[in-house]
Amino acid sequence: MRAIDIIYKKKRGEAHTREELEFWVKGICDGTIPDYQLTAWLMLVCMNGMNFEETAILTELFAKSGTILDLSDIADYILDKHSTGGVGDKISLILIPLMAACGGKIAKLSGRGLGHTGGTIDKLESISGFNTGLSIDEFKKQVKDIGCALASQTTDLAYADKKFYELRDVTGAVDCLPLIASSIISKKVASGANVIVLDVKCGDGAIVKTKAEAEELSNLMVEVAKRLNRSITAVISSMEEPLGHNIGNSLEIIESVEVLKGRGPKDLVDLTFELGAVLLTKSHIAENKEAAIELMKQRIKDGSALEKFRELIKCQNGDDSCIDDYSKLPQASIIKPYVAQKSGYLKRIKALEIALACKLLGAGREKKTDEIDYSVGIILNKKVGEKIEAGEKLLDICANDESKIALAENMLKNAFEIVEEPTKPEPLIYKIIG
């Protein structure tokens, strides 16, 4: 069997056999298939797709390419959450300590930025000293000891997916549904959780743009997970505008802490509670959604959720003083307001334009070897539906380079739609599947 024959087969739009996919994944893992051939294959999958059988097999092979954690000795229910990626999406930073404060055991492996979307690991690494590279033993011990761990995908877990993931990010292969499903579900299988909620983002700032695609992806992931003996709930949520106000690595740490202090923006809090309610009810910690939401509100009000985040940071060698003093996080040297050119009502904030502007400032990567500037980003001053006057601030640009500000401002020219009549934002939750 040759790699080039597999590439030609997908070029013709044909389905791979299990043996072909086994050969392909093995070759990627041991280095006998080079990056340029994987890149070619990824592009062909993006164009010609994969059927359910191929997707399920690839997912299984990804999961089996590394260690599959067994956390059953820790608790009957191990919780996990995953997002398909959005703009300003810092839910994991809030949800993980919150679930642990509610009595759950939650084991979360996260990734770096993918395409225009931010990565939880990049955000965590803006905290001085924070160790995202836990070993499997360290990861398991921390979940057992404090109820939660939030770390990067180790080379021991779903190793093949890690190789695919890095190239997808920089070759335009991010928005392919079978590859998304295989990547996400393989990591969930490998990480040992048995109560899993997926936040499937849909809209301008998401990898998946339409509701129909979001439903297709959600159904695919739920069915692939069933085949691999995992029960998953998919929550389809809107990403037409950025989530919350802060977009950027250290900026999103700050907003996450604000939520845990009871001062977070409504959309961010509401979605956190929606996802958390799935986990708490499915693990029988709460009897129903209403009881779950009340429990989460109590844990934020009594400060235990914030203290759990502090404990998480300490356990992973981070400087937890950033919770009390935000100046301990990376700070941009230039803050420049961006103002509205006319009065009216804010009908739309194009999340993708905001994300790309942040990337131009240095908050994301163009190549997998690029370094990130943890301090830069954008702070929104207005949300969809709000009234605005000409000359009023729409956002702050946080930067360290004047020339990059000019590039970001040019990108932002098309990010806001202001109309004369009052308007409302899209519903936050579209549908729940599974």
CSV table of C-alpha atoms in Angstrom, one decimal:
chain,number,residue,atom,x,y,z
A,1,MET,CA,0.0,0.0,0.0
A,2,ARG,CA,1.3,3.5,-0.9
A,3,ALA,CA,0.4,6.9,0.4
A,4,ILE,CA,0.0,8.3,-3.1
A,5,ASP,CA,-2.6,5.6,-3.9
A,6,ILE,CA,-4.7,6.7,-0.9
A,7,ILE,CA,-4.4,10.3,-2.0
A,8,TYR,CA,-5.5,9.4,-5.6
A,9,LYS,CA,-8.5,7.5,-4.2
A,10,LYS,CA,-9.8,10.4,-2.2
A,11,LYS,CA,-9.1,12.6,-5.2
A,12,ARG,CA,-11.6,10.4,-7.1
A,13,GLY,CA,-14.1,10.9,-4.3
A,14,GLU,CA,-14.0,7.3,-3.2
A,15,ALA,CA,-14.3,6.0,0.4
A,16,HIS,CA,-11.4,4.6,2.2
A,17,THR,CA,-11.4,1.1,3.7
A,18,ARG,CA,-10.4,0.4,7.3
A,19,GLU,CA,-7.1,-1.0,6.1
A,20,GLU,CA,-6.3,2.1,4.2
A,21,LEU,CA,-7.1,4.4,7.1
A,22,GLU,CA,-5.0,2.2,9.4
A,23,PHE,CA,-2.1,2.5,7.0
A,24,TRP,CA,-2.6,6.3,6.7
A,25,VAL,CA,-2.8,7.0,10.5
A,26,LYS,CA,0.1,4.7,11.2
A,27,GLY,CA,2.2,6.5,8.6
A,28,ILE,CA,1.4,9.9,10.0
A,29,CYS,CA,2.3,8.8,13.5
A,30,ASP,CA,5.6,7.1,12.6
A,31,GLY,CA,6.7,9.8,10.1
A,32,THR,CA,6.8,7.7,7.0
A,33,ILE,CA,4.1,9.8,5.4
A,34,PRO,CA,5.4,13.4,5.2
A,35,ASP,CA,3.5,16.6,6.0
A,36,TYR,CA,3.0,17.5,2.3
A,37,GLN,CA,1.2,14.3,1.6
A,38,LEU,CA,-1.0,14.7,4.6
A,39,THR,CA,-1.7,18.3,3.5
A,40,ALA,CA,-2.8,17.1,0.1
A,41,TRP,CA,-5.1,14.5,1.6
A,42,LEU,CA,-6.6,17.0,4.0
A,43,MET,CA,-7.5,19.3,1.1
A,44,LEU,CA,-9.1,16.4,-0.8
A,45,VAL,CA,-11.2,15.4,2.3
A,46,CYS,CA,-12.3,19.0,2.6
A,47,MET,CA,-13.5,19.0,-1.0
A,48,ASN,CA,-14.8,15.4,-1.4
A,49,GLY,CA,-15.8,14.6,2.2
A,50,MET,CA,-15.9,11.3,4.1
A,51,ASN,CA,-18.9,9.1,4.8
A,52,PHE,CA,-20.1,8.1,8.2
A,53,GLU,CA,-18.2,4.8,8.2
A,54,GLU,CA,-14.9,6.5,7.3
A,55,THR,CA,-15.4,9.2,9.9
A,56,ALA,CA,-16.2,6.6,12.6
A,57,ILE,CA,-13.1,4.5,11.7
A,58,LEU,CA,-10.8,7.6,11.6
A,59,THR,CA,-12.2,8.7,15.0
A,60,GLU,CA,-11.5,5.2,16.5
A,61,LEU,CA,-8.0,5.2,15.0
A,62,PHE,CA,-7.2,8.6,16.4
A,63,ALA,CA,-8.4,7.6,19.9
A,64,LYS,CA,-6.4,4.3,19.7
A,65,SER,CA,-3.2,6.1,18.5
A,66,GLY,CA,-2.4,6.9,22.1
A,67,THR,CA,-3.3,6.1,25.7
A,68,ILE,CA,-7.0,5.9,26.5
A,69,LEU,CA,-7.4,7.1,30.1
A,70,ASP,CA,-9.4,5.1,32.6
A,71,LEU,CA,-10.7,7.5,35.3
A,72,SER,CA,-13.4,5.1,36.7
A,73,ASP,CA,-11.4,4.8,39.9
A,74,ILE,CA,-11.9,8.5,40.6
A,75,ALA,CA,-15.7,8.8,40.3
A,76,ASP,CA,-18.7,7.2,38.6
A,77,TYR,CA,-19.2,10.3,36.4
A,78,ILE,CA,-16.3,12.1,34.8
A,79,LEU,CA,-17.4,15.3,33.2
A,80,ASP,CA,-16.0,17.0,30.1
A,81,LYS,CA,-16.9,19.9,27.7
A,82,HIS,CA,-15.7,20.9,24.3
A,83,SER,CA,-16.3,23.8,22.0
A,84,THR,CA,-16.0,23.8,18.2
A,85,GLY,CA,-14.4,27.2,18.5
A,86,GLY,CA,-15.6,30.8,18.5
A,87,VAL,CA,-14.6,34.4,19.1
A,88,GLY,CA,-14.3,35.4,22.8
A,89,ASP,CA,-15.2,31.9,23.8
A,90,LYS,CA,-13.7,31.5,27.2
A,91,ILE,CA,-16.4,29.2,28.6
A,92,SER,CA,-14.0,26.4,29.6
A,93,LEU,CA,-12.1,28.7,31.9
A,94,ILE,CA,-15.3,29.4,33.8
A,95,LEU,CA,-17.0,26.0,33.5
A,96,ILE,CA,-14.2,23.8,34.7
A,97,PRO,CA,-13.8,25.3,38.2
A,98,LEU,CA,-17.5,25.9,38.5
A,99,MET,CA,-18.3,22.2,37.9
A,100,ALA,CA,-15.7,21.2,40.4
A,101,ALA,CA,-17.1,23.7,43.0
A,102,CYS,CA,-20.5,22.0,42.4
A,103,GLY,CA,-19.1,18.6,43.3
A,104,GLY,CA,-18.3,17.3,39.9
A,105,LYS,CA,-15.1,15.7,38.7
A,106,ILE,CA,-14.1,17.3,35.4
A,107,ALA,CA,-11.1,16.3,33.2
A,108,LYS,CA,-10.5,18.8,30.4
A,109,LEU,CA,-8.0,18.5,27.6
A,110,SER,CA,-7.9,21.7,25.5
A,111,GLY,CA,-6.2,22.9,22.3
A,112,ARG,CA,-4.5,26.0,21.0
A,113,GLY,CA,-6.0,28.4,18.6
A,114,LEU,CA,-7.4,26.9,15.4
A,115,GLY,CA,-7.9,29.1,12.4
A,116,HIS,CA,-9.4,32.4,13.5
A,117,THR,CA,-10.7,30.9,16.8
A,118,GLY,CA,-8.9,31.3,20.1
A,119,GLY,CA,-7.4,28.4,22.1
A,120,THR,CA,-8.0,27.7,25.8
A,121,ILE,CA,-4.3,26.6,26.2
A,122,ASP,CA,-3.0,29.9,24.7
A,123,LYS,CA,-5.2,31.8,27.2
A,124,LEU,CA,-4.0,29.8,30.2
A,125,GLU,CA,-0.4,30.4,29.2
A,126,SER,CA,-0.9,34.1,29.6
A,127,ILE,CA,-0.9,33.3,33.4
A,128,SER,CA,2.7,33.5,34.6
A,129,GLY,CA,4.1,30.0,35.3
A,130,PHE,CA,0.9,28.1,34.4
A,131,ASN,CA,1.8,24.5,33.4
A,132,THR,CA,-0.5,23.3,30.6
A,133,GLY,CA,1.7,20.2,29.9
A,134,LEU,CA,0.6,17.8,32.7
A,135,SER,CA,1.6,14.2,32.4
A,136,ILE,CA,-1.2,11.6,32.4
A,137,ASP,CA,-0.4,10.7,36.1
A,138,GLU,CA,-0.4,14.4,37.1
A,139,PHE,CA,-3.6,15.0,35.2
A,140,LYS,CA,-5.4,12.1,36.9
A,141,LYS,CA,-4.1,13.0,40.4
A,142,GLN,CA,-5.3,16.5,40.1
A,143,VAL,CA,-8.8,15.5,39.0
A,144,LYS,CA,-8.9,13.2,42.0
A,145,ASP,CA,-7.5,15.7,44.5
A,146,ILE,CA,-9.2,19.0,43.5
A,147,GLY,CA,-12.0,17.8,41.1
A,148,CYS,CA,-10.6,19.4,38.0
A,149,ALA,CA,-7.7,19.7,35.6
A,150,LEU,CA,-7.3,21.8,32.5
A,151,ALA,CA,-4.3,20.8,30.3
A,152,SER,CA,-3.1,20.5,26.8
A,153,GLN,CA,-3.5,17.3,24.8
A,154,THR,CA,-0.4,15.2,25.6
A,155,THR,CA,1.4,13.2,23.0
A,156,ASP,CA,0.2,10.1,24.8
A,157,LEU,CA,-3.5,10.9,24.1
A,158,ALA,CA,-4.9,10.8,20.5
A,159,TYR,CA,-1.4,11.3,19.1
A,160,ALA,CA,-2.5,11.1,15.5
A,161,ASP,CA,-5.1,13.8,16.0
A,162,LYS,CA,-2.4,16.1,17.3
A,163,LYS,CA,-0.5,15.7,14.1
A,164,PHE,CA,-3.6,16.3,11.9
A,165,TYR,CA,-4.7,19.2,14.1
A,166,GLU,CA,-1.5,21.2,13.7
A,167,LEU,CA,-1.6,21.0,9.9
A,168,ARG,CA,-5.4,21.7,9.7
A,169,ASP,CA,-4.8,25.0,11.5
A,170,VAL,CA,-2.3,26.3,8.9
A,171,THR,CA,-3.6,24.8,5.7
A,172,GLY,CA,-7.2,25.9,5.6
A,173,ALA,CA,-8.6,22.5,6.6
A,174,VAL,CA,-10.3,23.7,9.8
A,175,ASP,CA,-13.9,23.8,8.6
A,176,CYS,CA,-14.3,20.2,7.4
A,177,LEU,CA,-17.1,18.4,9.3
A,178,PRO,CA,-15.7,14.8,9.3
A,179,LEU,CA,-12.3,16.1,10.4
A,180,ILE,CA,-13.9,18.3,13.1
A,181,ALA,CA,-16.0,15.3,14.4
A,182,SER,CA,-13.0,12.9,14.4
A,183,SER,CA,-10.8,15.3,16.2
A,184,ILE,CA,-13.3,16.2,18.9
A,185,ILE,CA,-14.7,12.8,19.6
A,186,SER,CA,-11.4,11.0,19.6
A,187,LYS,CA,-10.1,13.3,22.3
A,188,LYS,CA,-13.2,12.9,24.4
A,189,VAL,CA,-12.9,9.1,24.1
A,190,ALA,CA,-9.2,9.2,25.0
A,191,SER,CA,-9.6,11.6,27.9
A,192,GLY,CA,-11.8,9.2,29.9
A,193,ALA,CA,-14.9,11.2,30.4
A,194,ASN,CA,-18.4,9.7,30.3
A,195,VAL,CA,-20.6,12.8,30.7
A,196,ILE,CA,-19.8,15.1,27.8
A,197,VAL,CA,-21.3,18.3,26.5
A,198,LEU,CA,-20.3,19.8,23.2
A,199,ASP,CA,-20.8,23.5,22.5
A,200,VAL,CA,-21.3,23.5,18.7
A,201,LYS,CA,-20.8,27.1,17.6
A,202,CYS,CA,-22.8,28.4,14.6
A,203,GLY,CA,-22.6,31.7,12.7
A,204,ASP,CA,-20.2,34.3,11.4
A,205,GLY,CA,-17.5,33.8,14.0
A,206,ALA,CA,-17.7,30.0,14.0
A,207,ILE,CA,-16.0,27.4,12.0
A,208,VAL,CA,-19.5,26.1,11.1
A,209,LYS,CA,-21.5,28.9,9.5
A,210,THR,CA,-25.0,27.7,9.1
A,211,LYS,CA,-27.6,26.1,11.4
A,212,ALA,CA,-28.0,23.2,8.9
A,213,GLU,CA,-24.2,22.5,9.0
A,214,ALA,CA,-24.3,22.8,12.8
A,215,GLU,CA,-27.1,20.2,13.1
A,216,GLU,CA,-25.3,17.9,10.6
A,217,LEU,CA,-22.1,18.1,12.7
A,218,SER,CA,-23.9,17.7,16.0
A,219,ASN,CA,-25.8,14.6,14.7
A,220,LEU,CA,-22.5,13.2,13.3
A,221,MET,CA,-20.6,13.6,16.6
A,222,VAL,CA,-23.5,12.2,18.7
A,223,GLU,CA,-23.7,9.1,16.4
A,224,VAL,CA,-20.0,8.5,16.2
A,225,ALA,CA,-19.8,8.8,20.0
A,226,LYS,CA,-22.5,6.2,20.4
A,227,ARG,CA,-20.6,3.8,18.2
A,228,LEU,CA,-17.6,4.3,20.5
A,229,ASN,CA,-19.8,3.8,23.6
A,230,ARG,CA,-19.9,7.5,24.7
A,231,SER,CA,-23.0,9.5,25.4
A,232,ILE,CA,-22.7,13.1,24.3
A,233,THR,CA,-25.1,16.1,24.3
A,234,ALA,CA,-24.5,18.8,21.6
A,235,VAL,CA,-25.7,22.3,22.4
A,236,ILE,CA,-25.8,24.5,19.2
A,237,SER,CA,-25.1,28.1,20.2
A,238,SER,CA,-24.9,31.3,18.3
A,239,MET,CA,-21.6,32.8,17.2
A,240,GLU,CA,-23.0,35.7,15.2
A,241,GLU,CA,-21.3,38.2,17.5
A,242,PRO,CA,-18.3,37.6,19.9
A,243,LEU,CA,-19.2,36.0,23.2
A,244,GLY,CA,-18.8,38.4,26.1
A,245,HIS,CA,-16.8,41.6,25.7
A,246,ASN,CA,-13.1,40.6,25.8
A,247,ILE,CA,-11.3,38.9,22.8
A,248,GLY,CA,-7.6,38.1,23.3
A,249,ASN,CA,-5.7,35.8,25.6
A,250,SER,CA,-5.0,37.6,28.9
A,251,LEU,CA,-8.2,39.7,28.3
A,252,GLU,CA,-10.3,36.6,28.3
A,253,ILE,CA,-8.7,35.4,31.5
A,254,ILE,CA,-9.8,38.7,33.1
A,255,GLU,CA,-13.4,38.3,31.8
A,256,SER,CA,-13.5,34.7,33.0
A,257,VAL,CA,-12.5,35.8,36.5
A,258,GLU,CA,-15.1,38.5,36.4
A,259,VAL,CA,-17.8,35.9,35.7
A,260,LEU,CA,-16.5,33.8,38.7
A,261,LYS,CA,-16.7,37.0,40.8
A,262,GLY,CA,-20.4,37.4,39.8
A,263,ARG,CA,-19.8,40.3,37.4
A,264,GLY,CA,-19.8,38.7,34.0
A,265,PRO,CA,-21.8,39.7,30.8
A,266,LYS,CA,-25.2,38.1,30.4
A,267,ASP,CA,-24.5,36.1,27.3
A,268,LEU,CA,-21.4,34.5,28.7
A,269,VAL,CA,-23.1,33.7,32.0
A,270,ASP,CA,-26.2,32.3,30.3
A,271,LEU,CA,-24.3,29.9,28.0
A,272,THR,CA,-22.0,28.8,30.9
A,273,PHE,CA,-25.2,27.9,32.9
A,274,GLU,CA,-26.8,26.1,29.9
A,275,LEU,CA,-23.7,23.9,29.3
A,276,GLY,CA,-23.2,23.4,33.1
A,277,ALA,CA,-26.8,22.3,33.5
A,278,VAL,CA,-26.4,19.5,31.0
A,279,LEU,CA,-23.3,18.2,32.9
A,280,LEU,CA,-24.9,18.5,36.4
A,281,THR,CA,-28.1,16.8,35.4
A,282,LYS,CA,-26.6,14.0,33.4
A,283,SER,CA,-24.2,13.2,36.3
A,284,HIS,CA,-27.1,13.3,38.7
A,285,ILE,CA,-25.6,16.1,40.8
A,286,ALA,CA,-28.7,18.2,40.1
A,287,GLU,CA,-32.2,16.9,39.7
A,288,ASN,CA,-33.2,19.2,36.8
A,289,LYS,CA,-32.0,22.2,34.9
A,290,GLU,CA,-33.5,24.7,37.3
A,291,ALA,CA,-31.8,23.1,40.3
A,292,ALA,CA,-28.5,23.0,38.4
A,293,ILE,CA,-28.6,26.7,37.5
A,294,GLU,CA,-29.5,27.5,41.1
A,295,LEU,CA,-26.5,25.5,42.4
A,296,MET,CA,-24.1,27.2,40.0
A,297,LYS,CA,-25.4,30.6,41.1
A,298,GLN,CA,-24.8,29.7,44.7
A,299,ARG,CA,-21.3,28.5,44.0
A,300,ILE,CA,-20.5,31.8,42.3
A,301,LYS,CA,-22.2,33.9,45.0
A,302,ASP,CA,-20.4,32.1,47.9
A,303,GLY,CA,-17.0,32.5,46.2
A,304,SER,CA,-16.2,28.7,46.0
A,305,ALA,CA,-16.1,28.7,42.2
A,306,LEU,CA,-13.5,31.5,42.2
A,307,GLU,CA,-11.5,29.7,44.8
A,308,LYS,CA,-11.6,26.6,42.8
A,309,PHE,CA,-10.1,28.5,39.9
A,310,ARG,CA,-7.4,29.8,42.2
A,311,GLU,CA,-6.7,26.2,43.4
A,312,LEU,CA,-6.5,25.1,39.8
A,313,ILE,CA,-4.0,27.8,38.9
A,314,LYS,CA,-1.9,27.0,42.0
A,315,CYS,CA,-1.9,23.2,41.3
A,316,GLN,CA,-0.6,23.9,37.8
A,317,ASN,CA,2.2,26.2,39.1
A,318,GLY,CA,0.5,29.4,37.9
A,319,ASP,CA,0.6,32.8,39.7
A,320,ASP,CA,-2.8,33.0,41.2
A,321,SER,CA,-2.3,36.6,42.3
A,322,CYS,CA,-3.6,37.6,38.8
A,323,ILE,CA,-7.1,36.8,40.2
A,324,ASP,CA,-6.8,39.7,42.5
A,325,ASP,CA,-4.5,42.0,40.5
A,326,TYR,CA,-5.1,41.9,36.7
A,327,SER,CA,-1.8,43.9,36.1
A,328,LYS,CA,0.0,40.6,36.8
A,329,LEU,CA,-1.3,39.4,33.4
A,330,PRO,CA,0.3,40.6,30.2
A,331,GLN,CA,-0.8,44.2,29.4
A,332,ALA,CA,-0.9,45.9,26.1
A,333,SER,CA,1.1,49.2,25.9
A,334,ILE,CA,-1.4,51.0,23.7
A,335,ILE,CA,-5.2,51.3,24.2
A,336,LYS,CA,-6.9,53.0,21.3
A,337,PRO,CA,-10.7,53.6,21.1
A,338,TYR,CA,-12.6,52.8,17.9
A,339,VAL,CA,-15.7,54.9,17.5
A,340,ALA,CA,-19.0,54.7,15.7
A,341,GLN,CA,-19.3,56.8,12.5
A,342,LYS,CA,-23.1,57.2,12.8
A,343,SER,CA,-25.9,57.0,15.3
A,344,GLY,CA,-28.5,54.2,15.5
A,345,TYR,CA,-28.9,50.7,16.8
A,346,LEU,CA,-26.3,48.0,16.6
A,347,LYS,CA,-27.8,45.3,14.3
A,348,ARG,CA,-24.6,43.2,13.8
A,349,ILE,CA,-21.1,42.8,15.1
A,350,LYS,CA,-19.3,40.5,12.6
A,351,ALA,CA,-17.5,38.1,14.9
A,352,LEU,CA,-15.1,36.9,12.1
A,353,GLU,CA,-13.9,40.5,11.4
A,354,ILE,CA,-13.3,41.0,15.1
A,355,ALA,CA,-11.3,37.7,15.3
A,356,LEU,CA,-9.2,38.6,12.2
A,357,ALA,CA,-8.5,42.0,13.6
A,358,CYS,CA,-7.2,40.4,16.9
A,359,LYS,CA,-5.1,38.0,14.8
A,360,LEU,CA,-3.5,41.0,13.0
A,361,LEU,CA,-2.7,42.5,16.4
A,362,GLY,CA,-0.8,39.3,17.2
A,363,ALA,CA,-3.3,37.3,19.3
A,364,GLY,CA,-3.3,34.3,17.0
A,365,ARG,CA,-1.0,32.4,14.6
A,366,GLU,CA,-0.6,32.4,10.9
A,367,LYS,CA,2.0,29.5,11.0
A,368,LYS,CA,2.2,26.8,13.7
A,369,THR,CA,5.6,28.1,14.7
A,370,ASP,CA,4.4,31.7,15.3
A,371,GLU,CA,4.6,33.1,18.8
A,372,ILE,CA,1.5,34.7,20.3
A,373,ASP,CA,1.3,38.2,22.0
A,374,TYR,CA,-0.8,37.3,25.0
A,375,SER,CA,-1.5,41.0,25.9
A,376,VAL,CA,-3.2,42.2,22.7
A,377,GLY,CA,-6.9,42.0,21.7
A,378,ILE,CA,-10.1,43.9,21.6
A,379,ILE,CA,-12.6,44.9,24.3
A,380,LEU,CA,-16.1,45.5,23.0
A,381,ASN,CA,-18.0,48.4,24.5
A,382,LYS,CA,-21.3,47.6,22.8
A,383,LYS,CA,-23.4,44.5,22.0
A,384,VAL,CA,-26.0,43.8,19.3
A,385,GLY,CA,-29.3,45.5,20.0
A,386,GLU,CA,-27.8,48.5,21.9
A,387,LYS,CA,-28.3,52.1,20.9
A,388,ILE,CA,-25.3,54.1,19.9
A,389,GLU,CA,-24.4,57.7,19.1
A,390,ALA,CA,-22.0,58.9,16.4
A,391,GLY,CA,-18.5,59.3,18.0
A,392,GLU,CA,-19.3,56.9,20.8
A,393,LYS,CA,-16.8,54.1,21.5
A,394,LEU,CA,-17.6,50.8,20.0
A,395,LEU,CA,-14.4,49.1,21.3
A,396,ASP,CA,-10.9,49.4,22.5
A,397,ILE,CA,-8.0,48.1,20.5
A,398,CYS,CA,-5.3,46.8,22.8
A,399,ALA,CA,-1.9,46.6,21.0
A,400,ASN,CA,1.8,46.9,21.2
A,401,ASP,CA,2.5,48.1,17.7
A,402,GLU,CA,1.0,51.2,16.0
A,403,SER,CA,1.4,49.7,12.5
A,404,LYS,CA,-0.7,46.7,13.6
A,405,ILE,CA,-3.4,49.1,15.0
A,406,ALA,CA,-3.8,50.5,11.5
A,407,LEU,CA,-4.2,47.1,10.0
A,408,ALA,CA,-6.8,46.2,12.6
A,409,GLU,CA,-8.8,49.4,12.1
A,410,ASN,CA,-9.0,48.7,8.4
A,411,MET,CA,-10.4,45.2,9.2
A,412,LEU,CA,-12.9,46.7,11.6
A,413,LYS,CA,-14.4,49.0,9.0
A,414,ASN,CA,-16.9,46.3,8.0
A,415,ALA,CA,-17.4,44.7,11.4
A,416,PHE,CA,-20.4,46.8,12.6
A,417,GLU,CA,-23.8,47.3,11.0
A,418,ILE,CA,-25.8,50.2,12.5
A,419,VAL,CA,-29.4,50.7,11.5
A,420,GLU,CA,-32.1,53.3,12.3
A,421,GLU,CA,-34.7,50.9,13.8
A,422,PRO,CA,-34.3,49.0,17.1
A,423,THR,CA,-33.1,45.4,16.7
A,424,LYS,CA,-32.5,42.3,18.7
A,425,PRO,CA,-29.6,39.8,18.9
A,426,GLU,CA,-29.9,36.2,17.6
A,427,PRO,CA,-31.1,33.6,20.2
A,428,LEU,CA,-28.2,32.3,22.1
A,429,ILE,CA,-29.2,28.6,21.9
A,430,TYR,CA,-30.5,27.2,18.7
A,431,LYS,CA,-31.0,23.5,19.5
A,432,ILE,CA,-29.9,20.7,21.9
A,433,ILE,CA,-29.2,17.3,20.4
A,434,GLY,CA,-28.5,14.1,22.3
